[in-house]
Short mmCIF file of C-alpha atoms and ligand atoms in Angstrom, two decimals:
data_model
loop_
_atom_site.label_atom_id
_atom_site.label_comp_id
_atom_site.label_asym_id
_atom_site.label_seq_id
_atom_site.Cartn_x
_atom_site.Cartn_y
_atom_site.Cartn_z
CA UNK B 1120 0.00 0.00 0.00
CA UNK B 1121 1.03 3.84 -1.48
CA UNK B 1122 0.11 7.04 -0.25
CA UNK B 1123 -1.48 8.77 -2.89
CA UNK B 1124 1.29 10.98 -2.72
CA UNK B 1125 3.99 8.96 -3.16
CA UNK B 1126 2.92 8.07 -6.90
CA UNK B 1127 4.80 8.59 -9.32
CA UNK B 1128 1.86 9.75 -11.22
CA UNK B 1129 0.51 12.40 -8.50
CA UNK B 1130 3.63 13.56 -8.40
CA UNK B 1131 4.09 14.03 -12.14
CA UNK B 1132 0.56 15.71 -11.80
CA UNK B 1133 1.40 17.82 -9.12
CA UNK B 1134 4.60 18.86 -11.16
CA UNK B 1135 2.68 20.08 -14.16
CA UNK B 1136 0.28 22.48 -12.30
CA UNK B 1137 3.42 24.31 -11.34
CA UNK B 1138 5.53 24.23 -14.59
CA UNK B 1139 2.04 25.47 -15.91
CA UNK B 1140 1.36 28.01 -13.38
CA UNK B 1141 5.00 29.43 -13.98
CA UNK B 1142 4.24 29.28 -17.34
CA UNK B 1143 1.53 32.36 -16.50
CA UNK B 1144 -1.32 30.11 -18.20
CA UNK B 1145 -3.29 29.78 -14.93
CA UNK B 1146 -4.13 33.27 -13.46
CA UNK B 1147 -6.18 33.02 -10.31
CA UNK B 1148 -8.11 29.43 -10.54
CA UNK B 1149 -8.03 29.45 -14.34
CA UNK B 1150 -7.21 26.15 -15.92
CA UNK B 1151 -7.48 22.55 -14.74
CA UNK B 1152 -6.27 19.30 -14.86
CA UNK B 1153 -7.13 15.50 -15.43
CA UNK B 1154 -5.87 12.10 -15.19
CA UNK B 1155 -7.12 8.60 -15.95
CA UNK B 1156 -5.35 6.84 -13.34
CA UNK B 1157 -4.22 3.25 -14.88
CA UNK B 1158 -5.58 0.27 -13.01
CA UNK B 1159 -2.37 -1.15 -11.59
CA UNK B 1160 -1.51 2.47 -10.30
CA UNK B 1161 -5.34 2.72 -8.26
CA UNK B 1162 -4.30 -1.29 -6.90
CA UNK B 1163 -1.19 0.76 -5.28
CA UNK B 1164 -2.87 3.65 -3.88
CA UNK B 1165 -6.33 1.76 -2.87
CA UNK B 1166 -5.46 1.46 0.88
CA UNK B 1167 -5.38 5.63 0.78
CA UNK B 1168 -8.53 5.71 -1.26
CA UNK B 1169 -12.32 5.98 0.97
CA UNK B 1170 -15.10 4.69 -0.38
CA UNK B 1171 -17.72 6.27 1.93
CA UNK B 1172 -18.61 9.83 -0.28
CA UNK B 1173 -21.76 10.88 -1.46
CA UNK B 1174 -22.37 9.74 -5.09
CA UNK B 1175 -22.92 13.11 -7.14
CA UNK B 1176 -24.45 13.51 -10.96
CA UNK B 1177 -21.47 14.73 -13.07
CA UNK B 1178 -23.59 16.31 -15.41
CA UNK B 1179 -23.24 14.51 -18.44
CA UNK B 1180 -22.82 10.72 -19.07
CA UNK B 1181 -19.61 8.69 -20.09
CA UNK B 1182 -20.86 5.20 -19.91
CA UNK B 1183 -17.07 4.25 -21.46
CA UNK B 1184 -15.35 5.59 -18.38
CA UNK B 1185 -17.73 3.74 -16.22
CA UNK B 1186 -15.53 2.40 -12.57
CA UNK B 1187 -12.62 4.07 -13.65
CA UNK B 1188 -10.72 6.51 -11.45
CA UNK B 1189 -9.02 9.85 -12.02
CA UNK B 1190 -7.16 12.77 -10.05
CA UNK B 1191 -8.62 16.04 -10.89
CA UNK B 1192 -8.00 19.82 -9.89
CA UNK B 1193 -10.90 21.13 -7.33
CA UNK B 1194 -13.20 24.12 -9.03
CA UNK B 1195 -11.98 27.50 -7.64
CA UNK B 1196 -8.15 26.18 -6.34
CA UNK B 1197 -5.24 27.98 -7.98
CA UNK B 1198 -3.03 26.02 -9.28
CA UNK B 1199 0.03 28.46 -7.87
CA UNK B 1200 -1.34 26.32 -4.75
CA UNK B 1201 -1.45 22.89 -5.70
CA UNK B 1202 2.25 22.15 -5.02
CA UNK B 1203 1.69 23.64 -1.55
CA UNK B 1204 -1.39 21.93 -0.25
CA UNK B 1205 -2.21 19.02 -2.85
CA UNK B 1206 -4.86 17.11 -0.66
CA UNK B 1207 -7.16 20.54 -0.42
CA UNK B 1208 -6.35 21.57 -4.19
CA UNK B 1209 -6.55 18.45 -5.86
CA UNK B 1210 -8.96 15.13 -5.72
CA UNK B 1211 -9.35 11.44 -6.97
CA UNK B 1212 -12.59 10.31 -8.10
CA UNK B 1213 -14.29 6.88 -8.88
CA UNK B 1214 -17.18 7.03 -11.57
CA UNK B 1215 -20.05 4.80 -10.90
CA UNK B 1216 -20.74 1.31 -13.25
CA UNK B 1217 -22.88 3.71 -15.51
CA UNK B 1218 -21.25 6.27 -16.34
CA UNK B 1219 -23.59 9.67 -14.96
CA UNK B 1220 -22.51 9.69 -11.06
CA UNK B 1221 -18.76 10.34 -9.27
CA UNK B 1222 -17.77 10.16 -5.78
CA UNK B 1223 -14.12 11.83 -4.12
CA UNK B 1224 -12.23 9.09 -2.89
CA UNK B 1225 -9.09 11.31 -1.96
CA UNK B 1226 -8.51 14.66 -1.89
CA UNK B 1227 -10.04 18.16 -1.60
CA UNK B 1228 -9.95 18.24 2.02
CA UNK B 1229 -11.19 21.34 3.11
CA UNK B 1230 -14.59 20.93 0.82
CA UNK B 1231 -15.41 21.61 -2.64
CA UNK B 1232 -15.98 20.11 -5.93
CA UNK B 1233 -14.44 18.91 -8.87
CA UNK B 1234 -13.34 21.29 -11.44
CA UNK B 1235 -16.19 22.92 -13.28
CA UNK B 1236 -14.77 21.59 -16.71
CA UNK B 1237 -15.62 18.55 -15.39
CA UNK B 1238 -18.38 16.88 -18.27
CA UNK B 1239 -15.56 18.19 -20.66
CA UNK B 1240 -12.55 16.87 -19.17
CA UNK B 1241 -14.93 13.21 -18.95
CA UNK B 1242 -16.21 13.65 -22.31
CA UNK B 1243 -12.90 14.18 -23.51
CA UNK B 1244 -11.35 11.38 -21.89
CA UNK B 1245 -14.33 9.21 -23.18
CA UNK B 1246 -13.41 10.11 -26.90
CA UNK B 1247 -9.82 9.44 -26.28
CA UNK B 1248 -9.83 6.29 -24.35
CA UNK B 1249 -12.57 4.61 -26.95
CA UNK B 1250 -9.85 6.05 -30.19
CA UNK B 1251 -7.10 5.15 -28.33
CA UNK B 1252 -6.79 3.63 -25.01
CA UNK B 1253 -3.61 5.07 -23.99
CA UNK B 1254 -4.75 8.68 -23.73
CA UNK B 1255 -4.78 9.48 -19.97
CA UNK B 1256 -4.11 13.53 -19.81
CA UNK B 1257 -6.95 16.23 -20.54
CA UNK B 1258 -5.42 19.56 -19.42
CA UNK B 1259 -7.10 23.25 -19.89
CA UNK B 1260 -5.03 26.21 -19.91
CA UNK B 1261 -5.66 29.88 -20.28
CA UNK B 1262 -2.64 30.57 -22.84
CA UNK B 1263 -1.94 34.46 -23.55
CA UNK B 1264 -0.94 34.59 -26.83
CA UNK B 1265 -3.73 31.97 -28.70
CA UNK B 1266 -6.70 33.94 -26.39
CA UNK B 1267 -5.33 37.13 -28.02
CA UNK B 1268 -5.50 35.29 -31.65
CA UNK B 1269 -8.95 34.62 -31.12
CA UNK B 1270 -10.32 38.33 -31.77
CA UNK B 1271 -8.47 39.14 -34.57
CA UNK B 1272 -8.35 35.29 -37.22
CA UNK B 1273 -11.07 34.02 -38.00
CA UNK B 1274 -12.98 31.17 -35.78
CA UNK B 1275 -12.21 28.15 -38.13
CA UNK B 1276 -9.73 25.40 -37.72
CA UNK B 1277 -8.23 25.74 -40.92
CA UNK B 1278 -7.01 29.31 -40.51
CA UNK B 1279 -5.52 28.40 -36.60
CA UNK B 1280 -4.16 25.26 -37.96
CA UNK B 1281 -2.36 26.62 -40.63
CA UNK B 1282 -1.39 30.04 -39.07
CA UNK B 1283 0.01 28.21 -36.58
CA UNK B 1284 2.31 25.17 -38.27
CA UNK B 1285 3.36 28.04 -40.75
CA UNK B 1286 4.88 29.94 -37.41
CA UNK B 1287 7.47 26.96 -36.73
CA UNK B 1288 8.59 24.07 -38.54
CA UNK B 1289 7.90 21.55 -35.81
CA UNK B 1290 4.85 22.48 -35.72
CA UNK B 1291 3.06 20.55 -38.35
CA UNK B 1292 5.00 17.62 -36.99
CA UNK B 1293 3.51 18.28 -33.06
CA UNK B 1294 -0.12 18.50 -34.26
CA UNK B 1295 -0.99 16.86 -37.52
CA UNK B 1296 -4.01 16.65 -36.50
CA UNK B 1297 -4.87 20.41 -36.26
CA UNK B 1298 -6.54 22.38 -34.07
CA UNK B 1299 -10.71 22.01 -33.82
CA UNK B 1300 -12.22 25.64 -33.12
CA UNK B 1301 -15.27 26.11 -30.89
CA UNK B 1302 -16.94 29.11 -31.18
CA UNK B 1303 -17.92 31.30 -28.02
CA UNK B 1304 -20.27 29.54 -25.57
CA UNK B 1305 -20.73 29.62 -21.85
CA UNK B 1306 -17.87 27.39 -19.68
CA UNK B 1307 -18.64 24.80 -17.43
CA UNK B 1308 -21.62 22.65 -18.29
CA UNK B 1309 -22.48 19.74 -21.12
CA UNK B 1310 -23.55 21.94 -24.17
CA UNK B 1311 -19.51 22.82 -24.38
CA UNK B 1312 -18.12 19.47 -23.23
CA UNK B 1313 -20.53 17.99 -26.09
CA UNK B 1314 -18.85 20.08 -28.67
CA UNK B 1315 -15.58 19.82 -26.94
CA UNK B 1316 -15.48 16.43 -27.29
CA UNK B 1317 -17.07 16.18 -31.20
CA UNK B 1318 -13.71 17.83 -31.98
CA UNK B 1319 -11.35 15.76 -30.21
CA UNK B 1320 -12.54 12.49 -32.20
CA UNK B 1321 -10.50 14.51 -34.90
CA UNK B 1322 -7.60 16.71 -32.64
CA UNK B 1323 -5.64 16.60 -29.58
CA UNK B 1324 -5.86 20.35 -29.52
CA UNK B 1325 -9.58 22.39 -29.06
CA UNK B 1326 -9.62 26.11 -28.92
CA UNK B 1327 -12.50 28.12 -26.84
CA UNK B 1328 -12.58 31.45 -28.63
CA UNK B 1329 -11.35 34.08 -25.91
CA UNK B 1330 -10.90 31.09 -23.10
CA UNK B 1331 -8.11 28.90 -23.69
CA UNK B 1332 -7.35 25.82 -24.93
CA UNK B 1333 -7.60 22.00 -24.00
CA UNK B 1334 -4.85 19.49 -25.12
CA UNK B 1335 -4.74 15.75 -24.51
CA UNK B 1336 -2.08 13.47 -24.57
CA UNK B 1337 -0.72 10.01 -23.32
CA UNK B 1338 1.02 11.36 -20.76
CA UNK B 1339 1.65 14.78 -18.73
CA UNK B 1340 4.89 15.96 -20.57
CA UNK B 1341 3.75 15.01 -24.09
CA UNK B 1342 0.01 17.17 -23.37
CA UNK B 1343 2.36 19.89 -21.29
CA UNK B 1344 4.27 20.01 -24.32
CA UNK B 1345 1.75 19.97 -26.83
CA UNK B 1346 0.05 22.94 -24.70
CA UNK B 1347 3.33 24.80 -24.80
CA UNK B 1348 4.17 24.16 -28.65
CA UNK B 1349 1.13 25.78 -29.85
CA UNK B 1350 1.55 28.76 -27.05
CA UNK B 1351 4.72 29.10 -28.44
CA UNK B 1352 3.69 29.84 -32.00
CA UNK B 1353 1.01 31.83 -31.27
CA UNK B 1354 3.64 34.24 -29.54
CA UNK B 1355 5.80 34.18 -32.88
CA UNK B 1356 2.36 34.93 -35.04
CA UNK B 1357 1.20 37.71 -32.82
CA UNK B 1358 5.03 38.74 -33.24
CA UNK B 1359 5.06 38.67 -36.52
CA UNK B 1360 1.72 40.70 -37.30
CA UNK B 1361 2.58 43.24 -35.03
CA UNK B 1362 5.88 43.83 -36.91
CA UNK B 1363 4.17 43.79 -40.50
CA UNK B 1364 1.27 42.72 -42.40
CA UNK B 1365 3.57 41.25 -45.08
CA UNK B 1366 5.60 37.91 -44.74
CA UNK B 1367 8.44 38.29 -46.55
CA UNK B 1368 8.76 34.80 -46.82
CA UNK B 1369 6.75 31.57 -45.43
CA UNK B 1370 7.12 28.04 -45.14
CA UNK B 1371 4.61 27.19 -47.99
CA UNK B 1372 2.55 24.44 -48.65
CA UNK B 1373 5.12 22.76 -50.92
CA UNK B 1374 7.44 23.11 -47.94
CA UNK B 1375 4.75 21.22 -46.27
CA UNK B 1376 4.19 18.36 -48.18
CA UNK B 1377 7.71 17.84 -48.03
CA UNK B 1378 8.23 17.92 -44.24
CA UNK B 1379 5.63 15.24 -44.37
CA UNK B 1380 7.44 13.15 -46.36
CA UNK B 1381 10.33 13.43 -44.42
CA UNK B 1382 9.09 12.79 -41.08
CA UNK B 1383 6.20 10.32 -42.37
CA UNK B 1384 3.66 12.32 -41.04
CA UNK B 1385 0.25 12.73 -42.51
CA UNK B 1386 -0.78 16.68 -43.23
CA UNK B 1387 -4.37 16.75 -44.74
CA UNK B 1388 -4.82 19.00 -47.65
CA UNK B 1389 -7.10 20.72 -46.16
CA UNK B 1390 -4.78 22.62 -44.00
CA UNK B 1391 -2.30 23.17 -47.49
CA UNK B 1392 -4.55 25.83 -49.59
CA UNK B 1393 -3.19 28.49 -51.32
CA UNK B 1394 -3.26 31.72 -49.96
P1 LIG R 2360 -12.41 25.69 -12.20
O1 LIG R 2360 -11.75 26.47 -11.10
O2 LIG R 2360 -13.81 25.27 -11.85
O3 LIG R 2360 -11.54 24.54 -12.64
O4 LIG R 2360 -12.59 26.67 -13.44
C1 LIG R 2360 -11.49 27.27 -14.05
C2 LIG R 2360 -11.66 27.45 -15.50
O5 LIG R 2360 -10.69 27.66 -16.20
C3 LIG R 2360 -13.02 27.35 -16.09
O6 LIG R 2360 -12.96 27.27 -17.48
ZN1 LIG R 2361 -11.09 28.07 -18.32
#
């Protein structure tokens, strides 16, 4: 028998809510974090789990994540604190056998809930796990530089997406995928998560127009990374147009098609047009 927070994967949680906080993505309680804890890593920590909480609705259902447990950040708690007092900042929760209920196990031990983001983090985590079961990171940030992009490009994945790759080379190599673009809408309930999660059956990368952004991943340093990546080039666009509106030079699409080849990556065509 672990304490909780002697896992290696609380620890590696704990870890990325202050590399993100320095990062200046989580002002006050903005942001928040999720974890599909893998089965052999809930038979270490069981003897530190309870079992006695109140089952609650979360709002939505995710039938595929039925009995499986994750640790979460708590709605409200800044993530500046998280390194400092993990077991009031942070919980782990067990979804019921149908999907529509949790209950805290661990964690958050001054009160509160679950993050607010919660039906999107699950719904998220559903689409992932069902595509690929060895997604296990959902993380929401509140990134600067893409927020800023949001009032000025147009709200459409193909402009971000290509915008974007064209700002760094590695770019197109990160996120092949793209970015899916959701339009406005009010945070923190299951109209969102529902078209949160319609785009990541195609990305690993959702924008909220003048929010932030979620990424998922396998694991915390490949979504931490992804998160940072696309941060990054949204700093060189803004850069960039506030210099000059004319780009001397690009990488173009045929530039494109031939990183693709090189690094056997798949760019759809979509994302290629001429401009
Ligand atoms: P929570 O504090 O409930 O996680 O909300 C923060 C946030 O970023 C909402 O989108
Ligand atoms: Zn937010």
């Amino acid at each position: 028998m672990m304490d909780v927070l002697d896992a290696e994967f609380a620890l590696r949680f704990l870890h990325m809510c202050r590399n993100g906080h320095l990062m200046g993505w989580h002002e006050r309680n903005g942001g928040n974090l999720s974890y599909r804890i893998k089965a052999e890593e809930v038979e270490e920590i069981r003897g530190d789990l309870s079992f006695d909480g109140e089952w609650k609705p979360i709002g939505t259902s995710v039938p595929a994540l039925a009995n499986e447990f994750f640790m979460v950040t708590g709605s409200g708690k800044y993530f500046a604190n998280v390194l400092l007092n993990p077991k009031d900042s942070v919980c782990i929760l067990e979804i019921d056998d149908q999907g529509e209920n949790y209950r805290i196990c661990w964690g958050l031990v001054n009160g509160g809930r679950p993050t607010s983001e919660l039906p999107t983090h699950l719904m998220n985590h559903e689409v992932k796990k069902k595509l690929d079961p060895k997604y296990r990171v959902i993380y929401h940030a509140h990134c600067t530089n893409i927020i800023a992009l949001t009032y000025v490009l147009p709200l459409n994945d193909e402009t971000f997406t290509r915008e974007l790759w064209e700002m760094a080379t590695e770019c197109p190599i990160v996120f092949p995928d793209g970015i899916g673009v959701v339009g406005w809408m009010v945070p923190g309930g299951r109209e969102i998560a529902v078209e949160t999660s319609k785009r990541m059956l195609v990305h690993d990368i959702v924008l909220w127009a003048h929010h932030g952004l979620f990424c998922a991943g396998e694991d915390f340093d490949s979504t931490f990374g992804l998160m940072h990546t696309v941060e990054k080039s949204a700093e060189i666009l803004i850069k960039v147009m506030s210099m000059t509106p004319i780009r001397r030079q690009t990488i173009t699409p045929e530039n494109f098609r031939d990183l693709a080849k090189g690094f056997k990556v798949e760019l759809p065509e979509k994302y290629l047009f001429e401009k």
